[in-house]
Backbone as numpy.savetxt, mean C-alpha at the origin, in Angstrom:
# Nx Ny Nz CAx CAy CAz Cx Cy Cz
-18.82 -2.34 -56.41 -19.35 -3.44 -55.07 -17.70 -4.00 -55.54
-17.12 -4.39 -55.79 -15.04 -4.22 -55.04 -14.68 -3.75 -54.60
-15.09 -2.68 -54.50 -14.06 -1.36 -54.18 -14.57 -0.77 -52.71
-16.55 -1.26 -52.85 -17.09 -0.97 -51.15 -17.54 -2.78 -50.17
-16.73 -3.44 -51.28 -16.46 -4.12 -49.85 -15.38 -4.53 -49.20
-14.30 -3.98 -49.90 -12.49 -3.24 -50.36 -12.50 -2.29 -49.17
-13.50 -1.65 -49.40 -13.65 -0.63 -48.32 -14.38 -1.34 -46.83
-14.95 -1.91 -46.62 -15.11 -2.92 -45.80 -14.90 -3.04 -45.38
-14.24 -4.23 -45.88 -13.25 -5.17 -44.63 -11.94 -4.42 -44.88
-11.87 -3.35 -45.15 -10.15 -2.41 -44.03 -10.59 -1.63 -42.92
-11.78 -1.32 -43.64 -12.58 -1.02 -42.43 -12.72 -1.55 -40.37
-13.41 -3.03 -41.18 -13.22 -3.91 -40.19 -11.64 -4.07 -39.78
-10.91 -3.87 -40.02 -9.40 -4.90 -39.81 -9.22 -3.53 -39.11
-9.13 -2.17 -39.87 -7.87 -1.22 -38.98 -8.99 -0.72 -37.57
-10.47 -1.44 -36.79 -11.53 -1.92 -35.99 -10.67 -2.97 -35.08
-10.14 -3.65 -36.01 -10.22 -4.53 -34.59 -8.42 -3.86 -34.45
-7.75 -3.41 -35.15 -6.26 -2.50 -34.62 -6.41 -1.86 -33.64
-7.81 -0.69 -33.83 -8.18 -0.47 -32.68 -8.89 -0.91 -31.87
-9.04 -1.90 -31.52 -9.68 -3.24 -29.95 -9.08 -2.49 -29.39
-7.82 -3.71 -30.04 -6.83 -4.01 -29.99 -5.90 -3.59 -29.13
-5.37 -2.10 -29.73 -4.36 -1.27 -29.39 -5.02 -0.84 -27.83
-6.56 -0.61 -27.37 -6.86 -0.25 -26.61 -6.99 -0.89 -25.12
-8.08 -2.34 -26.28 -7.51 -3.20 -24.75 -5.70 -3.78 -23.77
-5.17 -3.50 -25.27 -3.33 -4.04 -25.01 -2.93 -2.65 -24.43
-3.45 -1.09 -24.16 -3.16 -0.04 -23.39 -4.66 -0.63 -21.92
-5.47 -0.82 -21.73 -5.70 -0.20 -20.96 -5.28 -1.96 -19.96
-5.10 -3.08 -20.29 -4.44 -4.39 -19.26 -2.95 -3.53 -19.23
-2.25 -2.20 -19.49 -0.37 -1.93 -19.07 -1.24 -0.98 -17.98
-2.18 -0.03 -18.20 -2.51 0.42 -17.15 -2.24 0.58 -15.05
-1.89 1.34 -14.79 -1.06 0.06 -13.28 -2.13 -0.78 -12.42
-3.17 0.11 -12.73 -4.17 -0.92 -11.66 -4.39 -2.37 -12.21
-4.60 -2.46 -13.60 -4.30 -3.48 -13.75 -3.46 -4.26 -14.54
-2.24 -3.22 -14.12 -0.80 -4.40 -14.21 -0.64 -4.77 -12.70
-1.08 -4.22 -11.88 -0.86 -4.60 -10.31 -2.14 -5.92 -9.67
-3.54 -5.93 -10.71 -3.58 -6.33 -10.31 -4.24 -8.10 -10.71
-2.88 -8.34 -11.78 -2.52 -9.20 -12.33 -1.32 -9.89 -11.26
-0.40 -9.67 -10.60 0.79 -9.50 -10.27 -0.34 -10.65 -9.17
0.69 -11.65 -8.00 -0.08 -12.62 -7.42 -0.72 -13.06 -7.94
-1.70 -14.02 -6.18 -2.55 -15.20 -6.31 -3.59 -14.38 -6.55
-4.65 -14.48 -6.86 -5.55 -14.11 -7.36 -6.59 -13.46 -5.97
-7.64 -12.77 -5.46 -7.85 -12.06 -4.46 -8.90 -12.98 -3.50
-8.98 -14.22 -3.74 -10.16 -15.16 -3.61 -8.87 -16.40 -3.03
-7.96 -16.26 -3.94 -6.71 -17.82 -3.23 -5.94 -16.63 -2.74
-5.53 -15.80 -1.80 -4.60 -15.61 -0.48 -4.83 -15.46 0.70
-6.25 -15.92 0.79 -6.28 -16.08 2.33 -6.58 -15.01 3.20
-6.57 -14.07 2.58 -6.97 -12.74 3.78 -7.82 -12.76 4.78
-6.87 -12.38 5.99 -8.46 -11.53 6.41 -9.73 -10.28 6.63
-10.36 -10.24 6.96 -11.97 -8.87 6.44 -10.17 -8.40 7.58
-10.39 -6.33 5.97 -9.83 -5.56 6.46 -10.58 -5.46 8.31
-9.94 -4.44 9.14 -10.37 -4.77 10.53 -9.95 -3.26 9.92
-11.10 -2.37 11.54 -10.67 -1.11 11.47 -10.75 -0.73 13.61
-9.81 0.00 13.37 -8.94 0.26 14.27 -8.71 1.96 14.95
-9.51 2.18 15.81 -10.04 3.44 16.25 -8.53 4.05 16.65
-8.00 5.06 15.87 -6.73 5.73 15.44 -6.54 6.67 16.98
-5.35 6.79 17.10 -5.12 8.02 18.33 -3.21 8.84 17.37
-3.25 9.26 17.84 -1.50 9.34 17.74 -1.06 10.65 17.26
-2.39 10.79 16.37 -1.17 11.44 15.43 -0.68 12.45 15.65
0.35 13.28 15.20 0.88 14.99 15.72 1.85 13.97 17.24
1.89 12.83 17.71 2.61 12.42 18.92 4.07 11.32 18.55
5.29 12.99 18.37 6.58 12.97 17.79 7.36 11.65 19.54
8.05 10.43 19.28 9.02 10.50 19.56 10.10 10.10 19.40
10.67 10.03 20.64 12.35 9.35 20.32 13.20 10.88 20.31
14.51 10.83 19.20 15.05 11.13 18.98 14.57 12.74 18.97
15.46 13.68 19.82 14.63 15.51 18.54 12.98 15.08 19.37
13.01 15.40 19.90 12.01 15.47 20.82 11.75 15.42 22.16
10.45 16.16 22.95 10.80 16.01 23.83 10.35 14.41 24.69
10.11 13.62 24.08 10.30 12.31 25.05 11.45 11.61 23.83
12.20 11.95 23.96 13.92 11.53 24.01 14.12 9.48 24.37
13.05 9.90 25.47 13.92 8.97 26.00 13.33 7.57 25.27
12.07 7.00 24.83 11.59 6.15 24.00 11.81 6.79 22.54
12.47 5.00 23.03 13.09 5.20 21.47 12.29 3.67 20.55
11.07 3.54 21.27 10.68 2.27 20.76 8.96 2.49 21.67
8.16 2.51 20.10 7.17 2.11 21.14 5.73 0.55 21.34
5.75 0.68 21.69 4.44 -0.35 22.15 3.19 -0.42 21.26
2.75 -1.33 20.28 1.53 -0.85 19.08 0.84 -1.11 20.04
-0.52 -0.89 19.59 -1.69 -1.53 19.50 -2.52 -2.77 18.98
-1.67 -2.46 18.94 -1.82 -4.23 16.55 -0.26 -4.71 16.16
-0.66 -5.61 15.33 0.41 -6.06 14.63 -0.42 -6.30 13.33
0.16 -5.50 12.43 1.36 -4.40 12.00 -0.04 -3.20 12.56
1.31 -2.08 13.02 0.28 -1.51 13.54 0.10 -0.44 12.15
-1.80 1.29 12.74 -2.06 0.87 11.79 -2.42 3.26 11.94
-2.25 2.69 13.05 -1.73 4.18 13.77 -0.94 4.09 15.26
-0.66 5.73 15.68 -0.19 5.41 17.11 1.95 6.41 16.51
2.04 7.16 17.94 2.68 7.55 17.85 4.39 6.76 16.73
4.83 7.64 16.84 6.37 8.02 15.52 7.28 7.95 15.22
8.54 8.15 15.42 9.84 9.37 15.00 9.06 10.31 14.33
9.64 11.49 14.46 9.86 12.92 13.76 10.25 12.66 12.94
10.29 12.01 12.34 11.14 12.39 10.37 10.67 10.78 10.50
9.55 11.28 9.13 9.10 9.71 7.67 10.37 9.35 6.99
10.16 8.25 6.51 10.57 8.17 5.44 10.51 8.64 4.29
11.32 9.30 3.36 11.36 10.53 2.48 11.98 9.90 1.83
13.66 10.06 1.48 13.94 8.31 0.42 13.07 8.10 -0.48
12.67 7.79 -0.70 11.36 7.63 -2.11 11.70 5.96 -3.04
12.39 5.11 -1.55 12.39 3.53 -1.94 10.84 3.01 -1.94
10.66 2.07 -2.55 9.32 1.92 -2.59 8.74 1.35 -2.04
10.27 0.12 -2.08 10.90 -2.19 -1.44 12.24 -1.64 -0.88
12.33 -2.51 0.26 13.19 -2.30 1.89 12.86 -4.50 1.77
14.75 -4.62 2.02 14.77 -5.90 2.44 15.41 -6.58 3.08
15.18 -5.37 3.99 16.12 -6.29 5.02 17.22 -5.21 6.33
18.56 -5.20 6.36 19.16 -4.47 7.36 19.03 -2.63 6.65
18.75 -1.98 5.34 18.67 -0.99 5.15 16.11 -0.65 5.63
15.85 -1.56 5.77 14.27 -1.49 6.47 14.27 -0.40 7.44
13.33 0.84 7.04 13.15 1.86 8.27 13.10 1.01 9.77
12.58 1.92 11.23 12.27 0.93 12.03 11.07 1.87 11.74
9.75 0.22 12.58 8.12 0.58 12.64 8.42 2.03 12.80
8.55 2.86 13.50 7.69 3.73 14.87 8.61 4.89 13.34
9.79 4.35 12.55 9.46 5.38 10.92 7.95 5.42 10.11
8.73 4.79 9.79 6.76 4.08 8.54 4.96 4.77 9.30
5.18 4.10 10.66 3.97 5.06 11.46 3.84 6.12 11.06
4.33 6.45 10.93 4.53 8.22 10.03 4.71 8.89 8.74
5.10 7.67 7.85 4.74 7.97 6.78 3.28 7.17 6.29
2.18 6.18 7.68 0.81 6.45 7.43 0.55 7.24 8.34
1.06 8.25 9.04 0.37 9.60 8.65 -0.25 10.98 8.21
1.17 10.58 7.05 0.81 11.63 5.54 0.59 9.72 4.12
-0.39 9.12 4.96 -1.16 8.69 3.71 0.08 7.47 3.27
0.57 7.48 3.35 1.56 5.68 3.20 0.38 4.83 3.11
0.20 3.50 2.42 0.18 2.16 3.15 1.50 1.08 2.88
1.36 0.81 4.14 2.68 -0.39 4.00 1.74 -1.69 3.97
3.40 -2.44 3.28 2.74 -3.66 2.84 4.15 -4.13 4.08
3.88 -5.23 4.92 4.34 -5.44 5.79 4.48 -7.40 5.66
5.65 -7.61 5.39 5.50 -8.74 4.70 6.94 -10.42 5.65
6.30 -10.88 5.38 7.02 -11.79 6.39 9.11 -12.08 6.27
9.97 -12.25 6.66 10.83 -12.02 5.30 11.51 -13.62 5.13
10.93 -14.74 6.09 10.55 -15.86 6.79 10.24 -15.53 5.02
9.08 -15.59 4.81 8.48 -15.38 3.43 9.13 -16.36 2.27
8.84 -17.16 1.16 9.34 -17.76 -0.06 10.48 -16.91 -0.56
10.82 -16.25 -1.57 12.63 -15.64 -1.52 11.40 -15.36 -3.55
10.37 -17.25 -3.94 9.86 -15.76 -4.93 8.41 -15.58 -4.52
8.13 -14.77 -3.76 7.20 -15.23 -2.96 7.10 -13.34 -3.14
8.06 -13.03 -2.38 8.99 -11.77 -1.83 9.46 -11.34 -2.97
9.81 -11.51 -3.41 10.09 -11.42 -5.42 8.79 -10.01 -5.93
7.71 -11.25 -5.33 6.52 -9.97 -6.13 5.87 -9.12 -5.18
6.12 -8.97 -4.14 6.34 -8.06 -2.57 6.72 -7.59 -3.69
8.76 -7.33 -4.33 9.17 -5.80 -4.70 8.32 -6.20 -6.52
7.33 -6.87 -6.81 6.90 -5.45 -8.03 5.75 -4.66 -7.64
5.01 -5.71 -6.36 3.54 -4.66 -6.05 4.25 -3.99 -6.05
5.55 -3.30 -4.93 5.76 -2.02 -4.41 6.19 -1.27 -5.73
6.84 -1.84 -6.76 7.46 -1.18 -8.31 5.75 -0.59 -8.50
5.06 -1.33 -8.56 3.42 -0.94 -9.36 2.36 -0.03 -8.70
2.26 0.52 -7.10 1.06 0.04 -6.97 1.62 1.92 -6.65
2.61 2.63 -6.68 3.09 3.54 -5.96 2.88 4.53 -7.87
2.58 4.05 -8.57 1.94 4.41 -10.27 0.30 4.50 -10.65
0.06 4.08 -9.02 -1.45 4.47 -9.20 -2.13 5.91 -8.92
-3.00 5.88 -9.28 -3.54 7.27 -8.75 -4.15 6.82 -7.40
-4.60 6.60 -6.99 -5.28 6.05 -4.92 -3.60 6.49 -4.33
-2.80 5.44 -5.17 -1.07 5.94 -3.69 -0.55 6.39 -3.98
-0.20 7.02 -5.43 1.00 8.21 -6.93 1.82 8.63 -5.07
2.63 7.02 -4.96 4.13 7.01 -4.36 4.71 6.92 -3.06
2.45 6.33 -2.50 2.80 6.71 -0.61 2.68 5.43 -0.72
3.00 4.67 -1.52 3.42 3.29 -0.81 4.70 2.50 -1.16
4.81 1.93 0.66 6.31 0.62 0.68 5.57 0.28 1.30
6.08 -1.15 0.41 7.17 -2.23 1.34 8.24 -2.53 2.20
7.69 -3.37 3.17 9.03 -3.57 3.98 9.20 -4.55 4.82
10.11 -5.42 5.25 9.76 -6.55 6.07 9.65 -6.27 7.53
8.58 -7.22 8.36 7.97 -7.27 9.88 9.01 -7.86 9.98
8.85 -6.35 11.78 10.40 -6.21 12.92 9.04 -7.66 13.76
9.84 -9.13 13.54 8.93 -9.67 15.11 8.25 -9.32 15.76
9.79 -8.32 16.52 9.93 -7.82 18.25 8.88 -6.92 18.70
8.11 -6.67 17.37 6.71 -6.08 17.12 5.71 -6.53 17.46
6.02 -7.54 17.90 5.05 -9.38 17.80 5.19 -9.70 16.86
4.13 -10.36 16.89 3.78 -12.25 15.57 2.31 -11.56 15.01
2.66 -12.29 13.77 2.07 -12.26 12.63 0.89 -12.73 13.20
-0.24 -12.66 12.77 -1.57 -14.65 13.52 -1.20 -15.84 12.61
-1.00 -16.66 13.13 -1.26 -17.94 12.00 -1.46 -17.47 10.73
-0.84 -18.97 10.13 -0.74 -18.53 8.92 -0.87 -18.01 7.95
-0.58 -15.77 8.90 -0.69 -15.25 7.55 1.07 -14.36 7.21
1.67 -14.18 6.59 2.51 -13.63 6.05 2.94 -12.27 5.37
1.76 -11.26 4.66 1.58 -9.44 4.47 0.54 -8.99 5.37
0.65 -8.25 5.26 -0.53 -7.68 5.97 -0.52 -5.69 5.10
-1.73 -5.40 4.98 -1.50 -3.98 5.25 -1.63 -3.25 5.78
-1.20 -1.74 5.78 -1.91 -0.43 7.30 -2.29 0.74 6.37
-2.82 0.77 6.98 -3.41 3.33 6.30 -4.60 2.74 7.61
-3.63 4.05 8.06 -4.24 5.23 8.63 -5.19 6.48 8.21
-6.30 5.82 8.43 -6.87 6.94 7.19 -7.34 8.22 8.25
-8.44 9.16 7.55 -8.61 9.74 8.69 -10.14 11.53 7.41
-10.89 11.43 8.82 -11.43 12.18 7.70 -11.30 14.62 9.04
-10.49 15.25 7.99 -9.33 16.25 8.46 -10.87 17.38 7.52
-11.42 18.33 8.93 -11.69 19.70 8.90 -10.94 20.14 7.86
-11.89 22.19 7.03 -10.81 22.54 6.68 -10.02 23.53 7.71
-10.41 23.26 8.81 -8.58 24.23 9.09 -8.13 23.10 9.92
-8.04 22.24 9.12 -6.74 21.30 9.20 -7.08 19.91 10.51
-8.95 20.59 11.38 -8.12 19.78 12.86 -8.86 18.18 12.48
-9.04 17.05 13.13 -9.87 15.87 13.01 -10.61 15.85 13.74
-11.57 14.87 11.98 -12.68 15.59 12.29 -12.92 13.59 13.85
-12.28 12.56 12.27 -12.73 11.10 12.85 -11.09 10.99 12.57
-10.72 9.04 12.25 -9.48 9.11 12.19 -9.80 7.12 12.14
-8.89 6.40 12.10 -8.92 5.18 11.76 -8.59 5.00 11.45
-7.45 3.02 11.82 -6.60 2.38 10.95 -7.79 0.95 9.66
-6.57 0.59 8.45 -7.03 -0.05 9.42 -6.31 -1.88 8.52
-6.03 -2.47 8.79 -6.27 -3.76 8.27 -5.98 -4.46 7.55
-4.39 -5.69 6.85 -5.54 -6.45 5.95 -4.55 -7.16 6.05
-4.46 -8.84 6.83 -3.84 -9.95 7.41 -3.93 -11.05 5.91
-3.38 -11.31 5.15 -2.90 -12.36 3.77 -2.19 -13.04 4.25
-2.60 -15.42 3.96 -1.75 -16.59 3.93 -0.30 -16.09 2.43
-0.98 -15.33 1.24 -0.79 -14.62 -0.12 0.30 -14.24 -0.36
0.56 -13.58 -1.52 0.68 -11.90 -1.99 -0.28 -12.12 -2.80
-1.30 -10.99 -2.99 -2.28 -10.70 -3.82 -2.19 -9.07 -4.33
-1.57 -9.06 -5.62 -1.51 -7.10 -6.28 -3.50 -7.01 -6.37
-3.97 -7.90 -6.61 -5.60 -7.29 -6.81 -6.09 -6.78 -5.38
-5.26 -7.69 -4.30 -6.17 -6.90 -2.77 -5.46 -5.86 -2.25
-4.17 -5.93 -2.73 -3.42 -4.34 -2.77 -4.28 -3.01 -2.95
-3.96 -3.89 -4.89 -5.32 -2.61 -5.31 -6.08 -2.00 -4.75
-7.28 -2.64 -4.63 -8.91 -2.97 -3.89 -7.86 -2.24 -2.63
-7.28 -2.39 -2.17 -6.59 -2.10 -0.12 -6.75 -0.62 0.00
-6.00 0.22 -1.12 -5.45 0.91 -1.68 -6.61 2.22 -2.89
-7.42 1.41 -3.20 -8.14 1.98 -3.44 -9.63 2.38 -2.92
-9.60 1.64 -2.08 -11.00 2.05 -1.27 -10.06 3.27 0.51
-8.68 3.16 0.66 -8.02 4.26 1.25 -6.49 4.71 0.16
-7.33 5.74 0.45 -6.24 6.30 -0.97 -5.27 6.80 0.02
-4.85 7.62 0.10 -3.87 7.67 0.12 -3.86 9.48 0.88
-5.32 10.44 0.23 -5.70 11.53 0.44 -6.91 10.91 1.61
-7.08 9.73 2.01 -7.37 9.67 3.31 -6.85 10.23 4.21
-5.71 10.41 5.32 -4.87 10.45 5.33 -5.09 11.94 6.78
-4.98 11.67 8.40 -3.88 12.23 9.34 -3.80 14.02 8.65
-2.98 13.59 7.69 -2.44 14.71 7.43 -1.93 14.42 5.52
-2.62 14.23 4.66 -2.66 13.98 3.17 -1.34 14.69 1.96
-1.71 16.01 3.19 -0.54 16.71 1.84 0.68 17.03 3.07
1.04 16.34 3.88 2.44 16.07 3.55 3.46 15.15 2.94
4.85 15.05 2.44 5.88 14.59 1.46 5.38 13.08 3.04
């Protein structure tokens, strides 16, 4: 009986260790880790996700295009979730930009066309909050939904001001693509928030993954 009791106790200990290891591993998964960054979704003061009728796929402007004189695009929404764009997307592999190094808005719209989600942030936001944005930009690309197609970049107010009380915005250019590569339908999606929340980002990229785009197989 003593041996049996000892074996049962050992099994209980082992079960506890295994359960802890599983729970701990799950907590370290990119999606779980992402959700813990910043404030909770309910505390982020986010507006409802918008759905914008999209156009402009394949419409290149600026240097190296027939519309070389178009060096700035006036977008229909703030921030843009679709539209004309420069011929070359940002392929530097950088997920967080902090200032002068940031790509042009027209460049990042091309990234949107390829399935990226862009997290725009007001550069005047508190430094501690921007630090959280950087953490999110490091974690979101590790999820299966984004898989490297995620960039955080400061918003350029020359393209329009964020609504009052909003400091952060997510953009994604979604599309249904036919087998022949033509676009069946497309839409831009935006979500603007007053505070930064990894949980909001997780929900957004899960709803609008990298595969949902006009050119999902492009880099």
